[in-house]
Coordinates of N, CA and C and ligand atoms in Angstrom, one line a residue:
X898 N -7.8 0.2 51.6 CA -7.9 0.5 50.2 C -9.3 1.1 49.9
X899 N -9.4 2.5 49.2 CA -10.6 2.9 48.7 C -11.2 1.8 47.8
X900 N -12.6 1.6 47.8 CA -13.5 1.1 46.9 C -12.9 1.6 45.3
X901 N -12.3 3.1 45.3 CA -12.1 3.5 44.0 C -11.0 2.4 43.4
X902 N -10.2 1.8 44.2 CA -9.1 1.2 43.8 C -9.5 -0.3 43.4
X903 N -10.7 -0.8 43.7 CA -10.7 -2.1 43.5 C -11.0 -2.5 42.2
X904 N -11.3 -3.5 41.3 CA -11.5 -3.7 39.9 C -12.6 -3.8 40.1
X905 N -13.3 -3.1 38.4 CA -14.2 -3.2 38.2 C -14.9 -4.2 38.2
X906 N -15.9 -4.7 38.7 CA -16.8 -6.1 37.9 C -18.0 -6.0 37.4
X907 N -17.3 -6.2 36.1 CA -19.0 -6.1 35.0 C -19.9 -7.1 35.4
X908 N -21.0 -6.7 35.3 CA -22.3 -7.5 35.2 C -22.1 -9.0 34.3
X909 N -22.6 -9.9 35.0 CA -22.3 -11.5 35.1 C -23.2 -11.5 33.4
X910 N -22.2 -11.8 32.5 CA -22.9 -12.3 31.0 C -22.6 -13.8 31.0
X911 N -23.7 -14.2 29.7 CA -23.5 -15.7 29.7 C -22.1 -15.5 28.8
X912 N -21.3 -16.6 29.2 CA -20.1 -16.5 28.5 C -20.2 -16.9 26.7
X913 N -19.8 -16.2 26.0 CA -20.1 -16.7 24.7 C -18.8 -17.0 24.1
X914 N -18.5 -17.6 23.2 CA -17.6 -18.3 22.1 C -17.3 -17.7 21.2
X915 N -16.1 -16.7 20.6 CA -16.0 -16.6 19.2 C -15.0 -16.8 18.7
X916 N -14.9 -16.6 17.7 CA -13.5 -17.7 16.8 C -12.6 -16.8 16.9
X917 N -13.2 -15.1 16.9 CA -12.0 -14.5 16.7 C -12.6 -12.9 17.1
X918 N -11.4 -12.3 17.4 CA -12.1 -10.9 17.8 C -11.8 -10.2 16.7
X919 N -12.6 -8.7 16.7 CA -11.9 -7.0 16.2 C -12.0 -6.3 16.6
X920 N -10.4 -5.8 17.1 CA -9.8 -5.0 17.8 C -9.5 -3.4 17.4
X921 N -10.2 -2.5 17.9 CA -10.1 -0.9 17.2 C -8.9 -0.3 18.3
X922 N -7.8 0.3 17.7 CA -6.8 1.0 18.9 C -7.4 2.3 17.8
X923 N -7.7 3.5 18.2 CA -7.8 4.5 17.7 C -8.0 5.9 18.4
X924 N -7.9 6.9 18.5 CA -7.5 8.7 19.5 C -6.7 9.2 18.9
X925 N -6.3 10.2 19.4 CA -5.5 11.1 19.3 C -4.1 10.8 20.1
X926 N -3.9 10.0 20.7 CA -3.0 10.1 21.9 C -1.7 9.3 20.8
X927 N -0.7 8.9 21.3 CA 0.6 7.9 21.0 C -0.1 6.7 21.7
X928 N 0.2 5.2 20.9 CA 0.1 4.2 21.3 C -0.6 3.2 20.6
X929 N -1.5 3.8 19.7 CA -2.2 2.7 18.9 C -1.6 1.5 18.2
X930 N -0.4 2.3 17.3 CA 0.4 1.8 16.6 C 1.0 0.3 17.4
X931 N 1.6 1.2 18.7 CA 2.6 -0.1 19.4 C 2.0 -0.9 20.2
X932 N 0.2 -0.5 20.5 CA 0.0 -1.5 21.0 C -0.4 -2.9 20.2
X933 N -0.9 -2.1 19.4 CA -1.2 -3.2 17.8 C 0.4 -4.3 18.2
X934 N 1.9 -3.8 18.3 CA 2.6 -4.2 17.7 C 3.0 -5.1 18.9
X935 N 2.5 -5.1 20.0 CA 2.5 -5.6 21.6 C 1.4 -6.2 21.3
X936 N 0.5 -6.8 21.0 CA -0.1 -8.1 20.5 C 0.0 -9.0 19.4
X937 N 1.2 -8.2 18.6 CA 1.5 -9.4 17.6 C 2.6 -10.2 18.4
X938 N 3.6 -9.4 19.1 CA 4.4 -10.5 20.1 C 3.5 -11.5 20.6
X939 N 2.7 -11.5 21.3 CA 2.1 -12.4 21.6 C 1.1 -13.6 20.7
X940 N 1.1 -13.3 19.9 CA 0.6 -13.7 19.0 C 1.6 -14.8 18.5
X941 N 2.8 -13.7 18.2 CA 3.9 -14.8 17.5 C 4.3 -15.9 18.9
X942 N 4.3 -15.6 20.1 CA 4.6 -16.5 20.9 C 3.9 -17.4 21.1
X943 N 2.7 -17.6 20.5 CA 1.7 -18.6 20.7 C 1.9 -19.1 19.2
X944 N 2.5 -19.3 18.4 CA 2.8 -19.9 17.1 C 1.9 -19.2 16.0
X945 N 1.1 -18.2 16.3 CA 0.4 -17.9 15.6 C 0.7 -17.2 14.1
X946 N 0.3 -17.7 12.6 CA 0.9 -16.6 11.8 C 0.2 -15.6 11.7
X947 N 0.8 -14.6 11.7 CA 0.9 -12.7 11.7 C 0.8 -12.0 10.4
X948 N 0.5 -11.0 9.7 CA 0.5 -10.8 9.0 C 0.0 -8.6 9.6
X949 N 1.0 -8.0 8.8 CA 0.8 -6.5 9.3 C 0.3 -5.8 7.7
X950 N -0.6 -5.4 7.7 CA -0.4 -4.3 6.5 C -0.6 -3.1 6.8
X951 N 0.3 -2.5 6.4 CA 0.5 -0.6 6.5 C -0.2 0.3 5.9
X952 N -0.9 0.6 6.2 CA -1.9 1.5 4.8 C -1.3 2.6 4.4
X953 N -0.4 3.3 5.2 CA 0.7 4.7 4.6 C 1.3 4.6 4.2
X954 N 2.0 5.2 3.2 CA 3.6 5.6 3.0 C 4.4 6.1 4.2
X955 N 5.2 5.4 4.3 CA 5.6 5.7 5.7 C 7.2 5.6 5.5
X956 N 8.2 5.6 4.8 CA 9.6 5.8 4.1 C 10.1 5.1 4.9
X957 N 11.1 5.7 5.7 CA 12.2 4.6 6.7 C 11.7 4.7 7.9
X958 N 10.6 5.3 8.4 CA 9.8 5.0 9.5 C 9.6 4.0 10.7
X959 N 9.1 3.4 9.6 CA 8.8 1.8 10.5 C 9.9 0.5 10.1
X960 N 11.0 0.8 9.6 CA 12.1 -0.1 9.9 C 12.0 -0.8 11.0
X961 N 11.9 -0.4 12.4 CA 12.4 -0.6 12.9 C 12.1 -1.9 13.5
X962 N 10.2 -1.5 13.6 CA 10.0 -2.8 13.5 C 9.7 -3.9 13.0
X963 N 9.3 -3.4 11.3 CA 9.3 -4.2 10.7 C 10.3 -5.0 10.9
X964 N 11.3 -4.6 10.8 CA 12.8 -5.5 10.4 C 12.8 -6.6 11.9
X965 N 12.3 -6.2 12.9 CA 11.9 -7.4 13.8 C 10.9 -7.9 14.0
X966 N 9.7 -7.7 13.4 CA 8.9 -8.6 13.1 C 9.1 -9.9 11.8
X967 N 9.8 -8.9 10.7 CA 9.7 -10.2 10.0 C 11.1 -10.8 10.2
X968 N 12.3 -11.1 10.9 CA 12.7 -11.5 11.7 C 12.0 -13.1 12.3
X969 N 11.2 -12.4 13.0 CA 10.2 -13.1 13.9 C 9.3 -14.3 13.0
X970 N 9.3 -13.6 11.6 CA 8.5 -14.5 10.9 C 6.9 -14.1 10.3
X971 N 7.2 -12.7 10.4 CA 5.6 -12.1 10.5 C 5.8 -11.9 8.8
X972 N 4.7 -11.4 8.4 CA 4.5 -11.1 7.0 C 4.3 -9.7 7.1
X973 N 5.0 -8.8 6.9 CA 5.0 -7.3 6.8 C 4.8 -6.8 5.6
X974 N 3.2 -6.3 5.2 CA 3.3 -5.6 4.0 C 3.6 -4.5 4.2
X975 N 4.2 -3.1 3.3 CA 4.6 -2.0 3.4 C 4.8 -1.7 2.4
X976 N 4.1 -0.5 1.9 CA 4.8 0.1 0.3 C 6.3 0.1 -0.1
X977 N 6.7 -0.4 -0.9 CA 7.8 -0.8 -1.2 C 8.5 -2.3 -1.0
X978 N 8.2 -2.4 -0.3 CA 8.4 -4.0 0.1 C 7.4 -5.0 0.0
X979 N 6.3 -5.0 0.7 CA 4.8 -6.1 0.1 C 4.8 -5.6 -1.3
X980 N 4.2 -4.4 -1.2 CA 3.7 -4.1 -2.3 C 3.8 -2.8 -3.1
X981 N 3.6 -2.9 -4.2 CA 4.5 -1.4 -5.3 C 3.2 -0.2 -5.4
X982 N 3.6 0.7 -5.7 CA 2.7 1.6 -6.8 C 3.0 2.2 -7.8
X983 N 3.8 1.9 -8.6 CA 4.1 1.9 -9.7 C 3.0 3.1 -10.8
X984 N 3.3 4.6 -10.6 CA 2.5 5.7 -11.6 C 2.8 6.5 -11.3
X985 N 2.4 7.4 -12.5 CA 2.9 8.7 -11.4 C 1.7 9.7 -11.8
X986 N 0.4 8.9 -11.2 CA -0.4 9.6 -10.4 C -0.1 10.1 -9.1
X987 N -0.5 11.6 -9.2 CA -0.2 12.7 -8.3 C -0.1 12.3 -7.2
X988 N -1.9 11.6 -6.8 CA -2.1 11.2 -6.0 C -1.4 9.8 -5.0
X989 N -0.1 10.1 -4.8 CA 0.2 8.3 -4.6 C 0.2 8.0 -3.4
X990 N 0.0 8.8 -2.2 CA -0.6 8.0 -1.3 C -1.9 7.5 -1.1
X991 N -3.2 7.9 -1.9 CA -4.4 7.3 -2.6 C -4.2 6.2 -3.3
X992 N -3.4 6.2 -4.3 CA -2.4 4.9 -4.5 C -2.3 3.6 -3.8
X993 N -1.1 4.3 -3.5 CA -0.8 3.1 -2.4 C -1.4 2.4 -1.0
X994 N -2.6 3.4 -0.5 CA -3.3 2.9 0.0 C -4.8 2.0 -0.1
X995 N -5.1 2.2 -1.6 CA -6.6 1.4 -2.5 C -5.0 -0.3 -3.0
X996 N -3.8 0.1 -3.1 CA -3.5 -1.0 -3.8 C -3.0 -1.9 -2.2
X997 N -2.8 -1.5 -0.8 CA -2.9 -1.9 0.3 C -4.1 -2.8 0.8
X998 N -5.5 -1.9 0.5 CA -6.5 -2.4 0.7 C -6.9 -3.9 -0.6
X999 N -6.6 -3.4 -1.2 CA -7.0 -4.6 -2.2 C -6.0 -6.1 -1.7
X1000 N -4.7 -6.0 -1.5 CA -4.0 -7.2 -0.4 C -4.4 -7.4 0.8
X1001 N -4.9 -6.0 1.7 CA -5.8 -6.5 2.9 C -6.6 -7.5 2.8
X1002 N -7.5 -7.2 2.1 CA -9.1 -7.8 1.7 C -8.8 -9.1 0.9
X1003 N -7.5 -9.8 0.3 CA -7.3 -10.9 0.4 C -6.7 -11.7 1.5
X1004 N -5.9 -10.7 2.0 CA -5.5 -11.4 3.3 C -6.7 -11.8 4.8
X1005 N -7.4 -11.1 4.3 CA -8.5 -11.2 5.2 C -9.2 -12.2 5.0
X1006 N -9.8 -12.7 4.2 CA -10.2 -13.8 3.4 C -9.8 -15.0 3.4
X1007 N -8.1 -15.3 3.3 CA -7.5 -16.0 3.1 C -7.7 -17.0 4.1
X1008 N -7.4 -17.2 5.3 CA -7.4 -17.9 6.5 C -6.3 -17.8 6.7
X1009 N -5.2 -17.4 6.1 CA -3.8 -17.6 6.3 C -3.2 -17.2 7.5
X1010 N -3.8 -16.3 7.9 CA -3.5 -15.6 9.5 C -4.2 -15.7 10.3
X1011 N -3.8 -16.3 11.3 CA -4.6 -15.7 13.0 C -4.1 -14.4 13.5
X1012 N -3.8 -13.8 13.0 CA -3.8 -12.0 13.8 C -3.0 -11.1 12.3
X1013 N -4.3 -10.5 12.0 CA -4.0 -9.7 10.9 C -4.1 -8.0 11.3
X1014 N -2.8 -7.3 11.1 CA -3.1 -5.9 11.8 C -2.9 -4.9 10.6
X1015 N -4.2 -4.0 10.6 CA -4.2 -3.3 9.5 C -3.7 -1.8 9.9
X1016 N -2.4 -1.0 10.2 CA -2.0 -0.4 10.5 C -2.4 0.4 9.9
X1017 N -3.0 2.2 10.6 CA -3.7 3.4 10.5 C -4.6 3.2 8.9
X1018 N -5.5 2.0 9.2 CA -6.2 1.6 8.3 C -7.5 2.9 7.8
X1019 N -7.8 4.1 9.1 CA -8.9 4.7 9.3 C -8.7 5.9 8.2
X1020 N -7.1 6.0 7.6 CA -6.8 6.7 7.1 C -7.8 7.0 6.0
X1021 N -7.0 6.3 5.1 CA -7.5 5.9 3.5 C -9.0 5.9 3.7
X1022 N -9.8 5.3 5.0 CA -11.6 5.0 5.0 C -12.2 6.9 5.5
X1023 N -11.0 7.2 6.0 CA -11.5 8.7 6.4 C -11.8 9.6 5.4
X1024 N -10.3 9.2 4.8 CA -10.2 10.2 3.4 C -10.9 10.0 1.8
X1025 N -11.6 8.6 1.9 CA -12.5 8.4 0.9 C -11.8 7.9 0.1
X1026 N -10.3 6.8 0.3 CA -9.2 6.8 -1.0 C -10.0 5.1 -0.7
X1027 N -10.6 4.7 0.3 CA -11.0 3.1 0.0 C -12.6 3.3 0.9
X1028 N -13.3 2.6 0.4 CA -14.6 2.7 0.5 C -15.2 1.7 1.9
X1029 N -15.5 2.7 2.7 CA -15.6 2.2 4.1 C -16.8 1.1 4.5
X1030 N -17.9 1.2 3.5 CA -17.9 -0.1 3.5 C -17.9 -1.5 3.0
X1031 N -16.8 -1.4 1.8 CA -16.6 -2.1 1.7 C -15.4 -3.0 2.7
X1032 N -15.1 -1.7 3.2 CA -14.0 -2.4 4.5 C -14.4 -2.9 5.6
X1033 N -15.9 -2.5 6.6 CA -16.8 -2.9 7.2 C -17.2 -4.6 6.4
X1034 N -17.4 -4.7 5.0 CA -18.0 -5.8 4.8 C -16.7 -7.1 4.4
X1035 N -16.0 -6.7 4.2 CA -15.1 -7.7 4.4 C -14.2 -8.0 5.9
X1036 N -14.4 -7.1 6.5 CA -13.7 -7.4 8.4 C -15.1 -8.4 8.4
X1037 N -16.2 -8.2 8.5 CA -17.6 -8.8 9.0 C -17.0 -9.9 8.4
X1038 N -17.1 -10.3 7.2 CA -16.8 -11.6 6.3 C -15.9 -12.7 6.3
X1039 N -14.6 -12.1 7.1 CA -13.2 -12.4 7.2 C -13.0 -14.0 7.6
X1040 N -12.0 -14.3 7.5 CA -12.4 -15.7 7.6 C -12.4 -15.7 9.3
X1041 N -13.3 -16.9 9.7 CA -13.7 -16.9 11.0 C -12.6 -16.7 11.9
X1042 N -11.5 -17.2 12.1 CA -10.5 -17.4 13.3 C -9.7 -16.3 12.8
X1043 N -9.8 -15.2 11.8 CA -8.8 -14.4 11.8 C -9.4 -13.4 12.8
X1044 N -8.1 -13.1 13.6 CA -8.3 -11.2 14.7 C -8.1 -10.5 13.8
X1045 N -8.5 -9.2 13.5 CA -7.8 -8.8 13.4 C -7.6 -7.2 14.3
X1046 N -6.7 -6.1 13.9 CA -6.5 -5.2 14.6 C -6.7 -3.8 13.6
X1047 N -7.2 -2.9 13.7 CA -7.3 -1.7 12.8 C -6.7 -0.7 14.0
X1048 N -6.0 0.0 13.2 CA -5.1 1.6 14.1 C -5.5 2.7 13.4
X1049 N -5.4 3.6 13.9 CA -5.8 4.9 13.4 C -6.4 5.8 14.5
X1050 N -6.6 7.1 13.8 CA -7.1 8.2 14.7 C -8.9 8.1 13.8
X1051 N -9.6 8.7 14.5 CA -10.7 8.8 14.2 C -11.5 7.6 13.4
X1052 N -11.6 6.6 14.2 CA -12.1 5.3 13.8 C -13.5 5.7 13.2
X1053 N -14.2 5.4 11.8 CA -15.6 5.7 11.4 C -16.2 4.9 12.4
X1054 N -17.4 5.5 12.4 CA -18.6 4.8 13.7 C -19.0 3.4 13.1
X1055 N -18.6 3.1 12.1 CA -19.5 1.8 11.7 C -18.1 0.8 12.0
X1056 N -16.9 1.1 11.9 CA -16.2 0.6 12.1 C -16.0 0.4 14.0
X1057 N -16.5 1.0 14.6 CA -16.5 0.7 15.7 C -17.9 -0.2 16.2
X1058 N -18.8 0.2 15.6 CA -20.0 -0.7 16.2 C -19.7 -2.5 15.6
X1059 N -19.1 -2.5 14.3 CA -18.6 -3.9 14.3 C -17.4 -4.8 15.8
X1060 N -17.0 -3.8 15.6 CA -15.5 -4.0 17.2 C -16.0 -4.6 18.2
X1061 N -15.3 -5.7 18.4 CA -15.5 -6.5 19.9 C -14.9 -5.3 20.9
X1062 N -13.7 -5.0 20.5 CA -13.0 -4.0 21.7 C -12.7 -2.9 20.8
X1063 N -13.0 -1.8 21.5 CA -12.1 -0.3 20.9 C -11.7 0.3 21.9
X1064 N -10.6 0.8 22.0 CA -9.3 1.6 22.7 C -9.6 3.2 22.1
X1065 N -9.6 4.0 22.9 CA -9.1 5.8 22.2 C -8.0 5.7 23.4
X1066 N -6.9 6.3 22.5 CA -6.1 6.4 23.1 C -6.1 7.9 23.2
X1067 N -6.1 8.7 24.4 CA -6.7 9.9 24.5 C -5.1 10.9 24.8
X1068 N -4.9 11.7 24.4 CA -3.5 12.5 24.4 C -3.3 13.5 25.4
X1069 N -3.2 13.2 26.3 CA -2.7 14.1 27.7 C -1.9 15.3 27.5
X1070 N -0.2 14.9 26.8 CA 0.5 15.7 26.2 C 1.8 14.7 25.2
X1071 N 2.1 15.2 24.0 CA 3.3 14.5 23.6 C 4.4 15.5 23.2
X1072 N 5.6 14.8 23.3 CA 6.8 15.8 23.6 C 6.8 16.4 22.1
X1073 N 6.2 16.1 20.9 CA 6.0 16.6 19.5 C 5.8 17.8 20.2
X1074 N 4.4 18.3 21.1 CA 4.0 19.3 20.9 C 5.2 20.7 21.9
X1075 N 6.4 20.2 21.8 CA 7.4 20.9 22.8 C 8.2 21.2 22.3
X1076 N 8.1 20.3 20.5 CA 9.4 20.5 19.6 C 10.3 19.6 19.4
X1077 N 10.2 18.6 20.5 CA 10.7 17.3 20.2 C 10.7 16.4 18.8
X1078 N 11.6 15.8 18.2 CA 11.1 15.4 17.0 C 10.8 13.7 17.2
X1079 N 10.6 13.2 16.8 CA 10.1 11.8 16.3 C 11.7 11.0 16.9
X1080 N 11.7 10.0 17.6 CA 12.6 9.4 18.1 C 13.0 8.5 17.3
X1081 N 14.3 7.5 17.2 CA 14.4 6.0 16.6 C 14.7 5.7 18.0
X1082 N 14.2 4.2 17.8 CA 14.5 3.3 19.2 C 12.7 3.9 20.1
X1083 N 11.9 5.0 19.3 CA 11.2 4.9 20.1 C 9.6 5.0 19.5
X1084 N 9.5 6.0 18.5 CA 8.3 6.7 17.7 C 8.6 5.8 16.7
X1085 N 10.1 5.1 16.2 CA 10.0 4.4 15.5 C 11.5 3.4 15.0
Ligands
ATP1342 P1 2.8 4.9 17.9 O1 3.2 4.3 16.6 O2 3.9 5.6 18.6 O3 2.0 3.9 18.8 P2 0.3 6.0 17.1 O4 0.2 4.8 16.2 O5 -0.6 6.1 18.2 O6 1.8 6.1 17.6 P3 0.1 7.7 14.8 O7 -1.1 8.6 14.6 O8 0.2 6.5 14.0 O9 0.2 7.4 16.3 O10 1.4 8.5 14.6 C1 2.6 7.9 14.5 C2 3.7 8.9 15.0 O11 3.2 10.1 15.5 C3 4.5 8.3 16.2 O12 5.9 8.7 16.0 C4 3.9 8.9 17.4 O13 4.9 9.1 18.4 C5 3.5 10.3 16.8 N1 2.3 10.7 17.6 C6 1.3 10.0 18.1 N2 0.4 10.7 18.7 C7 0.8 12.0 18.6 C8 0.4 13.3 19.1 N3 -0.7 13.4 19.8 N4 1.1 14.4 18.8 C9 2.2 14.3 18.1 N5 2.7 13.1 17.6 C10 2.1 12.0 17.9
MG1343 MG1 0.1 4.5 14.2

């Protein structure tokens, strides 16, 4: 076996304690989403409660899994279902993702969950529809034992220097770019 094949071993740290991590899945590539959705399984298999909020409009999209997560017993917010936006400001995915963040930011708070996942949360903080940091100061704040997870492409830098772990999921090729369209049973 090449040396290239063996595992890394990082430099010996003193082991430290924390109540809870934050987890960045964020790139360009496919995967953030599902891997977020591959540690709420585990999550729920350790009795833990779950809690997902969606920060897009995302229409019949994410059925798929929502409908087996809450199933499972997870709390799935989602426009239309958690929660409404009710106007008809132009703008309604600005909307519905400042009225997303405002149930985040209590769910964060609350202690009610051990693994809170804020699904392509980087959006709305990219685009200026929720104020990044006030989203930085409430992840810092959160109640101690909550994880939680943020998804998205282009994670802000302040949101990564807070992160215990951050993932780029980096895009080799995806069958989108061949014409392929969006799968059920798989993209979603
Ligand atoms: P997934 O939900 O599959 O884990 P993701 O969360 O990494 O994907 P998003 O940016 O949230 O990616 O996009 C969601 C949808 O876009 C999914 O259907 C996914 O397959 C698709 N997608 C992800 N990355 C790419 C890409 N590089 N090119 C085209 N489509 C992509
Ligand atoms: Mg995603």
């Amino acid at each position: 076996m090449s040396s290239d094949a063996l595992p890394v071993h990082h430099p010996p740290r003193e082991r430290r304690n924390v109540d809870s991590l934050l987890i960045v899945n964020t790139g360009d590539g496919k995967g953030k989403s599902t891997a977020a959705f591959g540690t709420l399984m585990r999550s729920v298999a350790r009795g833990w409660p779950v809690c997902v909020v969606q920060f897009m409009k995302s229409g019949q999209w994410r059925v798929g899994e929502a409908e087996v997560a809450r199933r499972l017993g997870v709390t799935w917010l989602t426009h239309g279902d958690g929660f409404t936006w009710e106007s008809d400001d132009l703008d309604r995915s600005a909307g519905i993702a400042r009225e997303a963040w405002r149930i985040a930011s209590q769910v964060l708070a609350s202690g009610e969950y051990r693994l809170v996942i804020l699904d392509e949360v980087t959006y709305p903080m990219n685009y200026g529809w929720v104020d990044t940091a006030a989203v930085i100061e409430a992840l810092r704040s959160r109640f101690a034992t909550t994880n939680v997870i943020c998804t998205g492409r282009n994670a802000p830098a302040e949101l990564v220097d807070l992160a215990d772990t951050v993932t780029e999921m980096r895009n080799v090729k995806h069958a989108y770019q061949t014409g392929v369209r969006a799968r059920r049973g798989i993209d979603f």
